[in-house]
PDB file of C-alpha atoms in Angstrom:
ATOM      1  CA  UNK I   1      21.123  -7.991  28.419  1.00 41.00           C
ATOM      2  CA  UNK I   2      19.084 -10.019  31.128  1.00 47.00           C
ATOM      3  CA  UNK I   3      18.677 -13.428  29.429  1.00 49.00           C
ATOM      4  CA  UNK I   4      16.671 -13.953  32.695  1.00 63.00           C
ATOM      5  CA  UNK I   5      13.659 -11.742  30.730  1.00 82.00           C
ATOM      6  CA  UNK I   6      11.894 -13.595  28.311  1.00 94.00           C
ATOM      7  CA  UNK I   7       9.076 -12.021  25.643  1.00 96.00           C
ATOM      8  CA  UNK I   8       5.698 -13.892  26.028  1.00 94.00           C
ATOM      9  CA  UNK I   9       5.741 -17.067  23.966  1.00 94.00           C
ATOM     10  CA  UNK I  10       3.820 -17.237  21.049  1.00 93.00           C
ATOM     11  CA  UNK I  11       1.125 -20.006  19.732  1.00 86.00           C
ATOM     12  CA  UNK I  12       1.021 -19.715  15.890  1.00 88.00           C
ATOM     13  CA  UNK I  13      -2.195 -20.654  15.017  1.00 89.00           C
ATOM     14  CA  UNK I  14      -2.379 -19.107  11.488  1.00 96.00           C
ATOM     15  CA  UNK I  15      -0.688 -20.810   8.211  1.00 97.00           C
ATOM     16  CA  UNK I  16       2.427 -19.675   5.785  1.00 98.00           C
ATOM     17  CA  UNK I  17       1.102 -18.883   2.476  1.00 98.00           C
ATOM     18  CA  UNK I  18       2.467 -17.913  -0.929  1.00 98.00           C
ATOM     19  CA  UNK I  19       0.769 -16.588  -3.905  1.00 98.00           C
ATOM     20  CA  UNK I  20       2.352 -14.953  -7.408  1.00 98.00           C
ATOM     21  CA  UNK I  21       1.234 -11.400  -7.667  1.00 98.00           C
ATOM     22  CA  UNK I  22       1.802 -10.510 -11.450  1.00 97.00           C
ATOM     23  CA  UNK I  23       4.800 -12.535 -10.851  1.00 97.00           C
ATOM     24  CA  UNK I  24       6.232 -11.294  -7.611  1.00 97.00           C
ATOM     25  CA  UNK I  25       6.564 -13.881  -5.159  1.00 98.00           C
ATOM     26  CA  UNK I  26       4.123 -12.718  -1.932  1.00 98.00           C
ATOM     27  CA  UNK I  27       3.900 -14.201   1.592  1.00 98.00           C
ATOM     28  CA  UNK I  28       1.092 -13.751   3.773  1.00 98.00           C
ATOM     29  CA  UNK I  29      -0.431 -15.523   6.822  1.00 98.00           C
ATOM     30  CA  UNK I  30      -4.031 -16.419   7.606  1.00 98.00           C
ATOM     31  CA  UNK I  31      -5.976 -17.857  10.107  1.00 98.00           C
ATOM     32  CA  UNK I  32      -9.957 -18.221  11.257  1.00 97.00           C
ATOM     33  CA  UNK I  33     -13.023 -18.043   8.755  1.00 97.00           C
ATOM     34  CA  UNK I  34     -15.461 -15.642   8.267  1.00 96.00           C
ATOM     35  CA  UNK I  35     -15.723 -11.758   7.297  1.00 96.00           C
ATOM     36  CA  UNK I  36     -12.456 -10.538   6.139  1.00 98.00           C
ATOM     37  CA  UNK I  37      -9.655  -8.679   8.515  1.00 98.00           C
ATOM     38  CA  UNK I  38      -6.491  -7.550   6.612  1.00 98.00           C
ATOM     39  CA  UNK I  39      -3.657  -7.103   8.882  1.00 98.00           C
ATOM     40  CA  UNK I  40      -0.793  -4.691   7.457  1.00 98.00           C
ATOM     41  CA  UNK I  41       2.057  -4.389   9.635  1.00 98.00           C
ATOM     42  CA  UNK I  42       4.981  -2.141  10.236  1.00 97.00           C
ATOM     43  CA  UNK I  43       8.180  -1.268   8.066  1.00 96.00           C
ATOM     44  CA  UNK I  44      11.106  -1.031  10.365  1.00 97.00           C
ATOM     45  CA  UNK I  45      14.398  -2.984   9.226  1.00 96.00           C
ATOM     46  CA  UNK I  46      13.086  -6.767   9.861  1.00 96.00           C
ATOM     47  CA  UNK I  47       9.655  -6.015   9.762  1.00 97.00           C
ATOM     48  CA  UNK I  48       6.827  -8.595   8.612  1.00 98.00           C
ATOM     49  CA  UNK I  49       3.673  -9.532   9.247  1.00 98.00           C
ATOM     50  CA  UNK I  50       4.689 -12.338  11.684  1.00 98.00           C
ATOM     51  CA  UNK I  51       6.620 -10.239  14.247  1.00 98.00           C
ATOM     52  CA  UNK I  52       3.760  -7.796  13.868  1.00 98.00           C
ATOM     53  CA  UNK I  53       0.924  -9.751  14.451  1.00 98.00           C
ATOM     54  CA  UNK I  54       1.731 -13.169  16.078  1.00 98.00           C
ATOM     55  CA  UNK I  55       0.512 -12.705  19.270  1.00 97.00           C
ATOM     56  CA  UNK I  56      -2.740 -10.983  18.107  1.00 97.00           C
ATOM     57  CA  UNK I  57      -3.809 -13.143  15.217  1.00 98.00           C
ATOM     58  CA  UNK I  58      -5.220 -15.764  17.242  1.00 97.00           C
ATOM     59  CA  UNK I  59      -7.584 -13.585  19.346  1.00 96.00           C
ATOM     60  CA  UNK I  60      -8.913 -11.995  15.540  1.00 98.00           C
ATOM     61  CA  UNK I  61      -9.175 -15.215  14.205  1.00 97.00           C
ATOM     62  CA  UNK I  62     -11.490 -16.479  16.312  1.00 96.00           C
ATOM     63  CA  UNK I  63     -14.125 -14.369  14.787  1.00 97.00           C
ATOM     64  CA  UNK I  64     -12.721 -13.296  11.294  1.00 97.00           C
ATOM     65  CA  UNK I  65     -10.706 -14.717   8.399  1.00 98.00           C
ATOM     66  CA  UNK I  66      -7.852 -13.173   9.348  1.00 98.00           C
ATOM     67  CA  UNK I  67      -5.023 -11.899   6.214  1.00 98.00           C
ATOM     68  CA  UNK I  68      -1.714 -10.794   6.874  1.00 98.00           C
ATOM     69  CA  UNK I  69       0.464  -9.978   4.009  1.00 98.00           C
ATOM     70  CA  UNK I  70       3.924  -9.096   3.690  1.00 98.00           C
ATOM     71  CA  UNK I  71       4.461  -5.976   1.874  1.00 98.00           C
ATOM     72  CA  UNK I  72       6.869  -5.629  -0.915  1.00 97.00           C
ATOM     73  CA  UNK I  73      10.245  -5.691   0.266  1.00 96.00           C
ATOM     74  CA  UNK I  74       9.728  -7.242   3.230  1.00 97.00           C
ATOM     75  CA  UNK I  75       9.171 -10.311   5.314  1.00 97.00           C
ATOM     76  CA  UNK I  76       9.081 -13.799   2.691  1.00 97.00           C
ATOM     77  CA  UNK I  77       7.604 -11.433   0.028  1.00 98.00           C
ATOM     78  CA  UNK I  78      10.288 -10.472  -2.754  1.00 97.00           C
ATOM     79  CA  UNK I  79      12.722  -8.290  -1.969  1.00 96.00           C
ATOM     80  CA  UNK I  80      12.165  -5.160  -4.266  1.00 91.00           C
ATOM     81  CA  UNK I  81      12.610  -1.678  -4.249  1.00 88.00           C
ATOM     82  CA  UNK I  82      10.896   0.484  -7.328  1.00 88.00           C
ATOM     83  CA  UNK I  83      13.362   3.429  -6.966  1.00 86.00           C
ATOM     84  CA  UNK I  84      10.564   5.293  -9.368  1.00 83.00           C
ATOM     85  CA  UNK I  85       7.049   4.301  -7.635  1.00 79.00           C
ATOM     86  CA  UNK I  86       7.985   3.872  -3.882  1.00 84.00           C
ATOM     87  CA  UNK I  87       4.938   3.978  -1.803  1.00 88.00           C
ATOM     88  CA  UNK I  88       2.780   4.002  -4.668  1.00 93.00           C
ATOM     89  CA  UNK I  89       4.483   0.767  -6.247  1.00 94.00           C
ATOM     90  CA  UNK I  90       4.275  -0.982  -2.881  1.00 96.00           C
ATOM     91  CA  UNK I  91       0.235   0.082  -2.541  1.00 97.00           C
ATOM     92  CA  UNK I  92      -0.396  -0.973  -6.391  1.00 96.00           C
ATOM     93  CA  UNK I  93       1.378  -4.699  -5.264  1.00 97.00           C
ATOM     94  CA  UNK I  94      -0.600  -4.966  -1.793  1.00 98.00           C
ATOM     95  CA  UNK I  95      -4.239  -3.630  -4.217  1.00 98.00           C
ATOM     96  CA  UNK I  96      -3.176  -6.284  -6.554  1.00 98.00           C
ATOM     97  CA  UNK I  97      -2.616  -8.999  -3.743  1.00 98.00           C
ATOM     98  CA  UNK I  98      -6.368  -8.383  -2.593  1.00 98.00           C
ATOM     99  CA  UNK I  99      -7.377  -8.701  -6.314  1.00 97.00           C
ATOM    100  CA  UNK I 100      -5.878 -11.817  -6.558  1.00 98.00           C
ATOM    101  CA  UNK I 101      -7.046 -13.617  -3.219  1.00 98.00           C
ATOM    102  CA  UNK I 102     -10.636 -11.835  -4.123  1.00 97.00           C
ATOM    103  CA  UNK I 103     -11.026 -10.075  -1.063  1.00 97.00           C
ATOM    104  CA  UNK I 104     -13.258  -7.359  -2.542  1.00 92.00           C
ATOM    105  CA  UNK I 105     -14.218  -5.743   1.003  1.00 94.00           C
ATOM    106  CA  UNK I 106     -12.913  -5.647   4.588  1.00 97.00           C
ATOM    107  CA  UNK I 107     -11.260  -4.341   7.742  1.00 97.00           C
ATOM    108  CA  UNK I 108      -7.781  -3.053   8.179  1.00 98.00           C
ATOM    109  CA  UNK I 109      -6.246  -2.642  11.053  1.00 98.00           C
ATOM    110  CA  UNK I 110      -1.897  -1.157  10.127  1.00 98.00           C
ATOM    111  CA  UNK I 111       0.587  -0.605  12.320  1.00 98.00           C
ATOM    112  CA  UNK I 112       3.049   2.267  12.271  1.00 97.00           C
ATOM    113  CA  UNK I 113       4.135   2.338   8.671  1.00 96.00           C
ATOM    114  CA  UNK I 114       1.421  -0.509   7.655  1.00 98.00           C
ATOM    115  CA  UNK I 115      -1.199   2.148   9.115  1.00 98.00           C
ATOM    116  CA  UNK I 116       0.343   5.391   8.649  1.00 96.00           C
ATOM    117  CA  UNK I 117      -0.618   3.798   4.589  1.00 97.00           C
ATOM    118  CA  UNK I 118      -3.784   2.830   5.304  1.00 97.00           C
ATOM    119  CA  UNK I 119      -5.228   6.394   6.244  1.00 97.00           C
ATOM    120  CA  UNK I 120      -3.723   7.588   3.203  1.00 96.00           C
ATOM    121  CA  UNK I 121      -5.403   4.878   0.961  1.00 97.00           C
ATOM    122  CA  UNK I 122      -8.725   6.136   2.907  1.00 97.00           C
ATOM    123  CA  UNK I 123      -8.004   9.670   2.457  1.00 96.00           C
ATOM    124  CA  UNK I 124      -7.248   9.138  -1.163  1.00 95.00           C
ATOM    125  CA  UNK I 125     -10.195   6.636  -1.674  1.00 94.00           C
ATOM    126  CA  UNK I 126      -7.622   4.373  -3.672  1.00 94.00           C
ATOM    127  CA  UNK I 127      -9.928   1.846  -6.084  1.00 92.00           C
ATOM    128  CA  UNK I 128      -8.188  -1.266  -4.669  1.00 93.00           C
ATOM    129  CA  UNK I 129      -9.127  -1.280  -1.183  1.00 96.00           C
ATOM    130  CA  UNK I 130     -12.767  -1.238  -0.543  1.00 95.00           C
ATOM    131  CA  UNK I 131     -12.634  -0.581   3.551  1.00 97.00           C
ATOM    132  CA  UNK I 132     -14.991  -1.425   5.607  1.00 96.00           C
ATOM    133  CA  UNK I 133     -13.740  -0.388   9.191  1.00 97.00           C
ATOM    134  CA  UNK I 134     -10.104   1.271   9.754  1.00 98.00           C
ATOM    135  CA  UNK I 135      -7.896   0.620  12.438  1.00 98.00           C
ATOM    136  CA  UNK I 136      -4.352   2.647  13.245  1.00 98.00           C
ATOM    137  CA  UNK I 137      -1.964   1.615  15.694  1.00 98.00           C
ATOM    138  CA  UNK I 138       0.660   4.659  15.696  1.00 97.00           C
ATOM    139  CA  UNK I 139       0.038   5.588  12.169  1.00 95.00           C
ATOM    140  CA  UNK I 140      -0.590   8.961  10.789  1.00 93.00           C
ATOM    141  CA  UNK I 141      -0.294  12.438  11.624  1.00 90.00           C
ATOM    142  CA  UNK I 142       3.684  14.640  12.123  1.00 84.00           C
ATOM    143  CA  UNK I 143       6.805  12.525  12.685  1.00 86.00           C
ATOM    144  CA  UNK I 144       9.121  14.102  14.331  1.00 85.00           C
ATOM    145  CA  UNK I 145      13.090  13.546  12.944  1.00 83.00           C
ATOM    146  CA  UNK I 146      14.289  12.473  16.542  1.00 90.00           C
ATOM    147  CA  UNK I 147      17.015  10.307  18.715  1.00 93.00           C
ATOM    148  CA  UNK I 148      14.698   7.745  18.547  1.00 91.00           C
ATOM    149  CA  UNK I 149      13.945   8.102  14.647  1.00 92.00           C
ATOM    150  CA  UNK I 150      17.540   7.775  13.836  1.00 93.00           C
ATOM    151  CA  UNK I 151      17.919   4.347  15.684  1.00 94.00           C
ATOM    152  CA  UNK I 152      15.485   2.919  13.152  1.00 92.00           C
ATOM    153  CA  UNK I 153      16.631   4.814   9.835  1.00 92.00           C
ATOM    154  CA  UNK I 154      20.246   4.323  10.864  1.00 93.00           C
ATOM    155  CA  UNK I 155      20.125   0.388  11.426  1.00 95.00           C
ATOM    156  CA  UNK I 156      23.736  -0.718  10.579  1.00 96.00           C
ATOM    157  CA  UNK I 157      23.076  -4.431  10.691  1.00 96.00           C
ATOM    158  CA  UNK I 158      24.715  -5.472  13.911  1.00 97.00           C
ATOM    159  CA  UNK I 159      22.997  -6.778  17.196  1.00 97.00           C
ATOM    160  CA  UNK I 160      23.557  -3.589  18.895  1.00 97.00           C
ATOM    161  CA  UNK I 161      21.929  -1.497  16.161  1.00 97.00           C
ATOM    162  CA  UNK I 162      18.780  -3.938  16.396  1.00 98.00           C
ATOM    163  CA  UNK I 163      18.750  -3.294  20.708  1.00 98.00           C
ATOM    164  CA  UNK I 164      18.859  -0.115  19.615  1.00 97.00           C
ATOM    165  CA  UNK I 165      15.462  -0.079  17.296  1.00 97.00           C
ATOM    166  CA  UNK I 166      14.077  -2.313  19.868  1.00 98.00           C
ATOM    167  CA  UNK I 167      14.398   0.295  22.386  1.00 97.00           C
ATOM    168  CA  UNK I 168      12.814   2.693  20.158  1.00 97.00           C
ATOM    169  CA  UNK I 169       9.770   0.320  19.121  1.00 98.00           C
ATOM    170  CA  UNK I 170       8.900  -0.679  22.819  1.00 98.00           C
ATOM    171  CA  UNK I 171       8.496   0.859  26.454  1.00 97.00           C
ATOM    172  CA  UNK I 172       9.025  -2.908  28.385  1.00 96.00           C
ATOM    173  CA  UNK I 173      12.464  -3.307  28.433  1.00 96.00           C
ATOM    174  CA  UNK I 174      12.320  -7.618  27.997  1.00 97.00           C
ATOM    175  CA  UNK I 175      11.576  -6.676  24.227  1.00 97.00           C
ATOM    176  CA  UNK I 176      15.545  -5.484  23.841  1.00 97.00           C
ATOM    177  CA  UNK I 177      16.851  -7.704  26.683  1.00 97.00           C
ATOM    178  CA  UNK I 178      15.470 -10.982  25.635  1.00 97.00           C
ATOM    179  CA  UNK I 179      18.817 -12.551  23.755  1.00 96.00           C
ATOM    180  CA  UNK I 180      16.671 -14.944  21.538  1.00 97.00           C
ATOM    181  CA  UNK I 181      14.414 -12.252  20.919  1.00 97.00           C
ATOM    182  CA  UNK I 182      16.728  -9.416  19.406  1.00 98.00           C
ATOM    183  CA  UNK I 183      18.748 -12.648  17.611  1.00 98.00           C
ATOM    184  CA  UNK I 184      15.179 -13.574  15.998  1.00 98.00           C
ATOM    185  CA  UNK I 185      14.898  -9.750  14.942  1.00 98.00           C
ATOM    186  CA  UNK I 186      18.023  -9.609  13.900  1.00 98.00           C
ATOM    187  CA  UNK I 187      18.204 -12.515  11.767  1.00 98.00           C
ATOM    188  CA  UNK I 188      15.273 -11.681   9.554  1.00 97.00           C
ATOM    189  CA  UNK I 189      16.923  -7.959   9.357  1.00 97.00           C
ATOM    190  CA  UNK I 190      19.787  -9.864   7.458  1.00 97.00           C
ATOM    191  CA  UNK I 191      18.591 -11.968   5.500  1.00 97.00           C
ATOM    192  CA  UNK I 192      19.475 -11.757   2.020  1.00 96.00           C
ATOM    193  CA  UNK I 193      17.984  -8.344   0.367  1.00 95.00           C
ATOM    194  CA  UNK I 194      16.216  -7.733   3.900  1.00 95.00           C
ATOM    195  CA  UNK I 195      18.788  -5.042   4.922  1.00 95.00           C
ATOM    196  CA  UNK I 196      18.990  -3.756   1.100  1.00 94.00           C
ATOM    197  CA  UNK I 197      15.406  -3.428   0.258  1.00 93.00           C
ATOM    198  CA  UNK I 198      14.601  -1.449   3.253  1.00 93.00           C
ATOM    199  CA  UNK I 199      17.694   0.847   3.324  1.00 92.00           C
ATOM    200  CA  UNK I 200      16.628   1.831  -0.407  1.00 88.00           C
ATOM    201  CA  UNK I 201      13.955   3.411   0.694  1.00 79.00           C
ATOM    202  CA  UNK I 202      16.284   6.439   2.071  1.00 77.00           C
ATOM    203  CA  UNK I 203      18.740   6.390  -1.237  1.00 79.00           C
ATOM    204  CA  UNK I 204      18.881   9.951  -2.511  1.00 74.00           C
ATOM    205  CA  UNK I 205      20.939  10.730  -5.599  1.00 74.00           C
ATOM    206  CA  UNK I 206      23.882  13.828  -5.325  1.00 78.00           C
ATOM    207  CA  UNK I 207      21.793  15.180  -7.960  1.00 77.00           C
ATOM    208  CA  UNK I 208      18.243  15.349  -6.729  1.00 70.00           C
ATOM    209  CA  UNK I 209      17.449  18.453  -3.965  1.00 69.00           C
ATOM    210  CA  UNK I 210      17.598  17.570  -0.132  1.00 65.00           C
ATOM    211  CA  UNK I 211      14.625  15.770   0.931  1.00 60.00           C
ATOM    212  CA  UNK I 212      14.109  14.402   4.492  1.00 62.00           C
ATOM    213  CA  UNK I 213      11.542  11.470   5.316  1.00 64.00           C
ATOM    214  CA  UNK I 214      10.695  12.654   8.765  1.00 64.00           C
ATOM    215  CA  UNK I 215      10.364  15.977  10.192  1.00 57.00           C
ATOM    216  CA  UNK I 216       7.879  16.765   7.874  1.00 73.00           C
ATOM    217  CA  UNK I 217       4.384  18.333   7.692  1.00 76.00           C
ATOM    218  CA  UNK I 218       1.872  15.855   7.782  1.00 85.00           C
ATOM    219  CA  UNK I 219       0.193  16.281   4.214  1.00 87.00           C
ATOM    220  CA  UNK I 220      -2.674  13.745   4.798  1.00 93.00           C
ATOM    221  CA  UNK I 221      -6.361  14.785   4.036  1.00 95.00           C
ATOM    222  CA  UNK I 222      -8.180  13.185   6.997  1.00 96.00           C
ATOM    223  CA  UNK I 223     -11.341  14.692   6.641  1.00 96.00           C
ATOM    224  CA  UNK I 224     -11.354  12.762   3.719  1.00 96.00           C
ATOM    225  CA  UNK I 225     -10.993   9.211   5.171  1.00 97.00           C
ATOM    226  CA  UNK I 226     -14.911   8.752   5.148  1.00 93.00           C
ATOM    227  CA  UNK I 227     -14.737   4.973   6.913  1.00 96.00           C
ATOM    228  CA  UNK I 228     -15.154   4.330  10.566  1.00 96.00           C
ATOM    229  CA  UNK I 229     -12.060   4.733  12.262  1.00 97.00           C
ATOM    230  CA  UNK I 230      -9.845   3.477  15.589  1.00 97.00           C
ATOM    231  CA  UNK I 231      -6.636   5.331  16.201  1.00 98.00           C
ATOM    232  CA  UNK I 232      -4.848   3.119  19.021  1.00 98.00           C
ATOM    233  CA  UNK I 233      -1.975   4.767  20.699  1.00 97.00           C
ATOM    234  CA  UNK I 234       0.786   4.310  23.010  1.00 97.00           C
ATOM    235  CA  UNK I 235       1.178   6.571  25.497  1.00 97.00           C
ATOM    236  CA  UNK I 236       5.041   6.048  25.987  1.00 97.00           C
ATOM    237  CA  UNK I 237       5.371   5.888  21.935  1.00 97.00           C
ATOM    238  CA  UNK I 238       9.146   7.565  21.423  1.00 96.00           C
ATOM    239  CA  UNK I 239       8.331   7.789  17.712  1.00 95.00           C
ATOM    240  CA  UNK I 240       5.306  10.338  17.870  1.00 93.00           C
ATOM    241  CA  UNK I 241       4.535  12.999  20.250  1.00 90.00           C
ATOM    242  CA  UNK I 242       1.740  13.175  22.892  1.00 91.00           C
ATOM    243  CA  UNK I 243      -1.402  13.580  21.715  1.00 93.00           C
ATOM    244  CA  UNK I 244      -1.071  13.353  18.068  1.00 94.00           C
ATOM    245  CA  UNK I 245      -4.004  10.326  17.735  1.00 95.00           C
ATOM    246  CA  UNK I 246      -6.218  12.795  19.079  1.00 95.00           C
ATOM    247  CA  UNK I 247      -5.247  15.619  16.841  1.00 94.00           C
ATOM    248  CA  UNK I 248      -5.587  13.036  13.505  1.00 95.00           C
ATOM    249  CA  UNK I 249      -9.111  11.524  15.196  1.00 95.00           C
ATOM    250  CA  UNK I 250     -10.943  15.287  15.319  1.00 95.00           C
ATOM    251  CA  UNK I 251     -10.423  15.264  11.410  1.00 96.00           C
ATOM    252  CA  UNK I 252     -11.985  12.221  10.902  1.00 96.00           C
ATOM    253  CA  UNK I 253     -15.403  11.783  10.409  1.00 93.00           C
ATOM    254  CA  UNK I 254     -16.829   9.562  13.286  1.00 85.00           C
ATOM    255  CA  UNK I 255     -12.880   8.857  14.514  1.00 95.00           C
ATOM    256  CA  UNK I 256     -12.333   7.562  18.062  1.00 96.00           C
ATOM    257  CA  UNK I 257      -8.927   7.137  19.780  1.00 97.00           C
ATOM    258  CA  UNK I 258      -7.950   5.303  22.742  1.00 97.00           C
ATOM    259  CA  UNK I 259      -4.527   5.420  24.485  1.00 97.00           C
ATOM    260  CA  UNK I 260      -3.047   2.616  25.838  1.00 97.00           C
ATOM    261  CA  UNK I 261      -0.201   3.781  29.486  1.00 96.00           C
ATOM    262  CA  UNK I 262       3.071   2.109  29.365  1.00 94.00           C
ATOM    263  CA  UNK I 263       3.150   1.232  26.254  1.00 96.00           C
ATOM    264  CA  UNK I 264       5.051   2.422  23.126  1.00 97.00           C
ATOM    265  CA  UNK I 265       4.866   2.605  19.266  1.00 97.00           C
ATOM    266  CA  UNK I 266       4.064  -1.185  18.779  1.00 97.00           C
ATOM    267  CA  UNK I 267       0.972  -1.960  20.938  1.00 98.00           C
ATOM    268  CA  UNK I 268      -0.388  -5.056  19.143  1.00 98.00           C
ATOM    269  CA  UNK I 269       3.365  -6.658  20.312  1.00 98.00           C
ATOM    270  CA  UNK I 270       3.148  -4.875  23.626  1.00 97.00           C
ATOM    271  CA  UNK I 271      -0.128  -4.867  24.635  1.00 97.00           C
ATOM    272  CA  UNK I 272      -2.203  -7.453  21.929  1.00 97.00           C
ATOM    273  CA  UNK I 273      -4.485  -8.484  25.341  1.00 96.00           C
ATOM    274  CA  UNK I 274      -6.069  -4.446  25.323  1.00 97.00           C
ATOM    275  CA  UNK I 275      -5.346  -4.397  21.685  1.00 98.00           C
ATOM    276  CA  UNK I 276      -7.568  -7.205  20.938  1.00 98.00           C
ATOM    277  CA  UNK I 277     -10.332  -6.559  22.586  1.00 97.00           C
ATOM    278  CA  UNK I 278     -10.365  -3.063  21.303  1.00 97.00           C
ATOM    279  CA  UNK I 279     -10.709  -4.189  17.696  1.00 98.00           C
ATOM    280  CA  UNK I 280     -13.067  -6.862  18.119  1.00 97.00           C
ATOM    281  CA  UNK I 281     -15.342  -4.262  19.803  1.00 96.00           C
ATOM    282  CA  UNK I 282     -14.988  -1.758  16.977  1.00 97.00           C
ATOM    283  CA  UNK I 283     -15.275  -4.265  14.285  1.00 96.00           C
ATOM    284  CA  UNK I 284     -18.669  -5.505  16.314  1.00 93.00           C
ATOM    285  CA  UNK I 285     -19.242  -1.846  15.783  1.00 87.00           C
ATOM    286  CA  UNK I 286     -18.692  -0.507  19.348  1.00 60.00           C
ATOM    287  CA  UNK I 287     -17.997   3.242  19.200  1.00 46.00           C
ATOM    288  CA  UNK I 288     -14.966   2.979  20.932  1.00 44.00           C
ATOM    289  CA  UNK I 289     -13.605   4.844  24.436  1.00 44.00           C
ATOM    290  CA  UNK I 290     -10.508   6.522  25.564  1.00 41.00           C
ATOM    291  CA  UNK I 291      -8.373   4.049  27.210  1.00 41.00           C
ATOM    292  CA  UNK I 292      -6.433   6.567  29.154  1.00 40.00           C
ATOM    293  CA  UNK I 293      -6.586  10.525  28.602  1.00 33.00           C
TER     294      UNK I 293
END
């Protein structure tokens, strides 16, 4: 690694906050005043809403309130795994989390696995999220099962296996070469029931039939979103192929995309300068432009 490559520092201008959800211990950040922007972020091993949206946060929050939880499982939030709900137990927890913090409507803006949920909470018009404006940064449509893929789902813990995600996650290169950078990633990957509650996810019993994550046909009902809705893309994302923003946006009722060059599957990390600035406009209620074809 090039210790002489540093990620852009950050300013944390938003607060730590913990709340009981029915009991479970949840973390989430929040920052500015104002209408309501709920920030969900991605579920690689270490995710949380901090790495996801530290650099962006302050630009939102200088308009909105700005939320960012961490989802069940993840981040400061308790570390659990429902082996019988999955998704839907983690969706129920983050509906109940709005309940409690009486957010009854506002924006969303995911990333990756934080978005790839949010389209199907839209699609599925699920009672405890009352959406006002959607955004997705690499969520949704096919996942292909690829080299790339495998970095993230076969995280064994060590430094090298979190370069290795890195380099999946990002087209710059400082993002796996800054030392303190993949040490900060790797710590929270670590920490105690980080590593378990995510690898759960991918537990499969000898007994139950052969099911793989990714690789799969994309089951979502877009036309069924019915919100106004951003898909932001990178155009170097190893994780998704080309084009595949566009191909969810036609099914979507009013959907816009716009494609941000040299830049991969986390763009509010990469890019949160042309990120920004894209959401603000479409929560302002812009109809939103390509960024690049």
């Amino acid at each position: 690694m090039n210790a002489a490559e540093k990620v852009p520092p950050v300013t944390k201008a938003y607060r730590s906050r913990f709340v009981s959800v029915d009991g479970i211990r949840t973390h989430y950040l929040e920052a500015g005043e104002g209408p309501v922007v709920v920030l969900l972020h991605s579920g690689e091993f270490g995710g949380c809403a901090e790495l996801s949206w530290e650099y962006l946060i302050p630009r939102l929050a200088e308009h909105y309130r700005v939320i960012a939880p961490d989802w069940l499982g993840f981040g400061q939030t308790a570390k659990i795994h429902d082996f019988d709900g999955k998704r839907a137990r983690m969706i129920a927890h983050m509906a109940r989390f709005l309940d409690v913090l009486a957010i009854d409507r506002a924006s969303f803006v995911g990333n990756s696995m934080g978005a790839t949920f949010l389209l199907q909470i839209a699609a599925e018009r699920h009672p405890g999220f009352a959406i006002d404006r959607l955004v997705a940064i690499s969520g949704g449509g096919w996942m292909p099962e690829n080299e790339a893929r495998r970095r993230l789902t076969h995280y064994d813990g060590s430094l090298d296996g979190m370069v290795g995600i890195l380099q999946s996650l990002f087209e710059g290169s400082v993002w796996h070469s800054d030392e303190e950078y993949v040490r900060r990633r790797h710590a929270l990957s670590i920490a105690p029931g980080a590593w378990e509650a995510v690898a759960a996810a991918r537990f499969r019993s000898p007994n139950a039939p052969e099911r793989k994550e990714f690789g799969q046909a994309d089951a979502t009902n877009y036309e069924a979103v019915g919100v106004p809705t951003l898909l932001i893309a990178g155009a170097e994302d190893k994780l998704r192929l080309p084009g595949y923003a566009s191909e969810v946006a036609k099914r979507i009722a009013g959907g816009t995309v716009a494609v941000i060059p040299g830049c991969g599957h986390c763009a509010n990390i990469e890019r949160p300068d042309i990120v920004g600035e894209l959401i603000l406009d479409f929560l302002a209620g812009a109809a939103g432009q390509p960024v690049a074809a």
